[in-house]
Tab-separated table of C-alpha atoms in Angstrom:
chain	number	residue	atom	x	y	z
A	3	UNK	CA	-176.326	-19.694	50.345
A	4	UNK	CA	-176.360	-23.316	49.287
A	5	UNK	CA	-173.297	-25.327	48.066
A	6	UNK	CA	-174.775	-25.519	44.606
A	7	UNK	CA	-175.486	-21.753	44.474
A	8	UNK	CA	-171.836	-21.012	45.600
A	9	UNK	CA	-170.572	-23.397	42.971
A	10	UNK	CA	-172.617	-21.727	40.283
A	11	UNK	CA	-171.443	-18.285	41.418
A	12	UNK	CA	-167.799	-19.488	41.369
A	13	UNK	CA	-168.276	-20.999	37.857
A	14	UNK	CA	-169.884	-17.713	36.613
A	15	UNK	CA	-166.940	-15.727	38.068
A	16	UNK	CA	-164.415	-18.047	36.445
A	17	UNK	CA	-166.187	-17.693	33.105
A	18	UNK	CA	-166.046	-13.943	33.359
A	19	UNK	CA	-162.530	-14.047	34.431
A	20	UNK	CA	-161.561	-16.090	31.322
A	21	UNK	CA	-163.449	-13.633	29.046
A	22	UNK	CA	-162.021	-10.495	30.653
A	23	UNK	CA	-158.481	-11.896	30.589
A	24	UNK	CA	-158.835	-12.876	26.942
A	25	UNK	CA	-160.053	-9.496	26.041
A	26	UNK	CA	-157.306	-7.722	27.985
A	27	UNK	CA	-154.672	-10.012	26.301
A	28	UNK	CA	-156.139	-9.275	22.908
A	29	UNK	CA	-156.259	-5.546	23.352
A	30	UNK	CA	-152.650	-5.548	24.676
A	31	UNK	CA	-150.949	-8.017	22.355
A	32	UNK	CA	-153.491	-9.069	19.674
A	33	UNK	CA	-155.548	-12.089	19.233
A	34	UNK	CA	-152.632	-14.328	18.286
A	35	UNK	CA	-151.426	-13.960	21.817
A	36	UNK	CA	-154.760	-15.372	23.226
A	37	UNK	CA	-154.075	-19.120	23.619
A	38	UNK	CA	-155.613	-21.488	26.073
A	39	UNK	CA	-152.160	-22.149	27.554
A	40	UNK	CA	-151.482	-18.411	28.105
A	41	UNK	CA	-155.071	-17.770	29.403
A	42	UNK	CA	-154.596	-20.684	31.851
A	43	UNK	CA	-151.362	-19.139	33.151
A	44	UNK	CA	-152.826	-15.707	33.437
A	45	UNK	CA	-155.899	-16.764	35.409
A	46	UNK	CA	-154.008	-19.291	37.367
A	47	UNK	CA	-156.199	-22.305	36.472
A	48	UNK	CA	-155.364	-25.368	34.417
A	49	UNK	CA	-156.174	-25.696	30.782
A	50	UNK	CA	-158.916	-28.342	31.496
A	51	UNK	CA	-160.631	-25.735	33.635
A	52	UNK	CA	-160.750	-23.422	30.498
A	53	UNK	CA	-162.144	-26.344	28.476
A	54	UNK	CA	-164.851	-26.905	31.032
A	55	UNK	CA	-166.086	-23.528	30.124
A	56	UNK	CA	-165.269	-23.187	26.450
A	57	UNK	CA	-164.479	-25.723	23.806
A	58	UNK	CA	-161.754	-23.653	22.252
A	59	UNK	CA	-160.574	-20.215	21.326
A	60	UNK	CA	-163.539	-19.629	18.931
A	61	UNK	CA	-165.979	-19.908	21.811
A	62	UNK	CA	-163.805	-17.524	23.877
A	63	UNK	CA	-163.792	-15.002	21.126
A	64	UNK	CA	-167.597	-15.473	20.745
A	65	UNK	CA	-168.033	-14.650	24.417
A	66	UNK	CA	-165.885	-11.523	24.081
A	67	UNK	CA	-167.848	-10.547	20.966
A	68	UNK	CA	-171.168	-10.851	22.843
A	69	UNK	CA	-169.856	-8.435	25.467
A	70	UNK	CA	-168.741	-6.138	22.586
A	71	UNK	CA	-172.204	-6.140	21.064
A	72	UNK	CA	-173.762	-5.237	24.384
A	73	UNK	CA	-171.246	-2.348	24.725
A	74	UNK	CA	-171.768	-1.219	21.102
A	75	UNK	CA	-175.515	-1.186	21.672
A	76	UNK	CA	-175.058	1.050	24.761
A	77	UNK	CA	-172.819	3.406	22.823
A	78	UNK	CA	-175.215	3.646	19.904
A	79	UNK	CA	-178.221	4.239	22.110
A	80	UNK	CA	-176.372	6.787	24.176
A	81	UNK	CA	-175.217	8.706	21.066
A	82	UNK	CA	-178.693	9.495	19.740
A	83	UNK	CA	-180.554	12.128	21.642
A	84	UNK	CA	-184.165	11.630	22.448
A	85	UNK	CA	-186.200	12.718	19.427
A	86	UNK	CA	-183.199	12.992	17.033
A	87	UNK	CA	-184.017	11.796	13.585
A	88	UNK	CA	-182.736	12.065	10.066
A	89	UNK	CA	-179.235	13.246	9.466
A	90	UNK	CA	-178.671	14.215	13.049
A	91	UNK	CA	-179.471	10.715	14.344
A	92	UNK	CA	-177.459	9.046	11.455
A	93	UNK	CA	-174.446	11.253	12.011
A	94	UNK	CA	-174.484	10.443	15.789
A	95	UNK	CA	-174.755	6.755	15.117
A	96	UNK	CA	-171.877	6.946	12.545
A	97	UNK	CA	-169.639	8.803	14.963
A	98	UNK	CA	-170.509	6.465	17.785
A	99	UNK	CA	-169.927	3.300	15.618
A	100	UNK	CA	-166.539	4.505	14.363
A	101	UNK	CA	-165.428	5.733	17.700
A	102	UNK	CA	-166.302	2.435	19.288
A	103	UNK	CA	-164.242	0.555	16.651
A	104	UNK	CA	-161.239	2.910	17.032
A	105	UNK	CA	-161.191	2.706	20.793
A	106	UNK	CA	-161.668	-1.182	20.926
A	107	UNK	CA	-159.777	-2.604	18.028
A	108	UNK	CA	-159.369	-6.230	19.372
A	109	UNK	CA	-163.032	-6.316	20.646
A	110	UNK	CA	-164.131	-4.989	17.158
A	111	UNK	CA	-162.052	-7.833	15.523
A	112	UNK	CA	-163.777	-10.390	17.895
A	113	UNK	CA	-167.176	-8.978	16.867
A	114	UNK	CA	-166.734	-8.768	13.063
A	115	UNK	CA	-163.404	-10.196	11.698
A	116	UNK	CA	-162.545	-13.304	13.686
A	117	UNK	CA	-164.388	-16.663	13.722
A	118	UNK	CA	-166.553	-16.311	16.712
A	119	UNK	CA	-169.197	-18.943	15.923
A	120	UNK	CA	-172.053	-16.379	16.300
A	121	UNK	CA	-174.794	-16.695	13.722
A	122	UNK	CA	-175.800	-13.276	12.161
A	123	UNK	CA	-179.146	-12.619	10.502
A	124	UNK	CA	-180.562	-16.014	11.519
A	125	UNK	CA	-183.139	-17.286	13.915
A	126	UNK	CA	-180.292	-18.376	16.226
A	127	UNK	CA	-178.747	-14.879	16.389
A	128	UNK	CA	-178.088	-14.158	20.040
A	129	UNK	CA	-179.953	-11.288	21.606
A	130	UNK	CA	-176.975	-8.912	21.996
A	131	UNK	CA	-176.447	-9.043	18.234
A	132	UNK	CA	-180.091	-8.331	17.518
A	133	UNK	CA	-180.094	-5.504	20.033
A	134	UNK	CA	-177.060	-3.831	18.357
A	135	UNK	CA	-178.900	-4.086	15.021
A	136	UNK	CA	-182.001	-2.759	16.562
A	137	UNK	CA	-180.117	0.226	17.986
A	138	UNK	CA	-179.134	1.211	14.448
A	139	UNK	CA	-182.661	0.508	13.024
A	140	UNK	CA	-184.809	2.370	15.676
A	141	UNK	CA	-183.385	5.909	14.946
A	142	UNK	CA	-183.326	5.272	11.180
A	143	UNK	CA	-186.760	3.554	10.716
A	144	UNK	CA	-188.292	6.730	9.207
A	145	UNK	CA	-185.848	6.662	6.347
A	146	UNK	CA	-186.199	3.093	5.383
A	147	UNK	CA	-188.431	1.460	2.812
A	148	UNK	CA	-191.488	0.164	4.785
A	149	UNK	CA	-191.165	-3.289	3.295
A	150	UNK	CA	-187.421	-3.725	3.913
A	151	UNK	CA	-186.145	-1.571	6.854
A	152	UNK	CA	-183.322	-3.942	7.503
A	153	UNK	CA	-181.909	-3.537	4.031
A	154	UNK	CA	-181.247	0.169	4.576
A	155	UNK	CA	-179.700	-0.426	7.932
A	156	UNK	CA	-177.495	-3.379	6.658
A	157	UNK	CA	-176.201	-1.162	3.854
A	158	UNK	CA	-175.472	1.709	6.279
A	159	UNK	CA	-173.755	-0.729	8.649
A	160	UNK	CA	-171.778	-2.216	5.709
A	161	UNK	CA	-170.603	1.220	4.745
A	162	UNK	CA	-169.506	2.020	8.273
A	163	UNK	CA	-167.708	-1.351	8.586
A	164	UNK	CA	-165.948	-0.773	5.284
A	165	UNK	CA	-164.760	2.697	6.397
A	166	UNK	CA	-163.580	1.383	9.778
A	167	UNK	CA	-161.736	-1.654	8.193
A	168	UNK	CA	-160.039	0.344	5.420
A	169	UNK	CA	-159.001	3.112	7.884
A	170	UNK	CA	-157.650	0.629	10.404
A	171	UNK	CA	-155.684	-1.088	7.721
A	172	UNK	CA	-154.093	2.262	6.634
A	173	UNK	CA	-155.813	2.252	3.266
A	174	UNK	CA	-157.684	5.369	4.124
A	175	UNK	CA	-156.314	8.386	5.969
A	176	UNK	CA	-157.594	8.466	9.531
A	177	UNK	CA	-157.762	12.201	9.633
A	178	UNK	CA	-160.528	12.223	6.950
A	179	UNK	CA	-162.958	9.957	8.839
A	180	UNK	CA	-165.176	12.906	9.826
A	181	UNK	CA	-165.330	13.938	6.119
A	182	UNK	CA	-166.318	10.457	5.005
A	183	UNK	CA	-169.005	10.238	7.656
A	184	UNK	CA	-170.447	13.442	6.595
A	185	UNK	CA	-170.520	12.335	2.977
A	186	UNK	CA	-172.060	8.946	3.905
A	187	UNK	CA	-174.753	10.604	6.033
A	188	UNK	CA	-175.589	13.116	3.310
A	189	UNK	CA	-175.922	10.292	0.736
A	190	UNK	CA	-178.093	8.192	2.912
A	191	UNK	CA	-180.432	10.902	4.071
A	192	UNK	CA	-180.793	13.471	1.354
A	193	UNK	CA	-182.075	16.991	2.262
């Protein structure tokens, strides 16, 4: 292995260490606890080393969010059985989405609530975001208008996000999530 390759590997490892540590801090103590000073202390590198990887906290949040979108995509794809369609697929997606948000609150915040610098619905949208959207679109394609398949999925996603956000904020009782998901699926995919 060349010196250059070793340095690139070390840099990639440091980058991942920063992202993982930020995520762990956020899940344990909230995003307010994630500061460059605290991260530097946790990973035992100086703040300038952090700034050689990320220009600031927003970029760190963005890196965490990209990991989150990859994980969400895997969860959504795993939730829908091969050949599932209609209500069955939509119900599986809805459960997987809300479960993901419930089990990863700080990660979900990085993805959807915090300034992460990631462009949505844009030519510059990173692949993990596009793949997450596609993992919702693929199983639901048969229920969309042929000219605007994304509009159906955007509306479904917005409804799920609203349910997650209102439930997490205590505005909606958490014990009624399954009932709300059933109602949502039944309205989106009529019999």
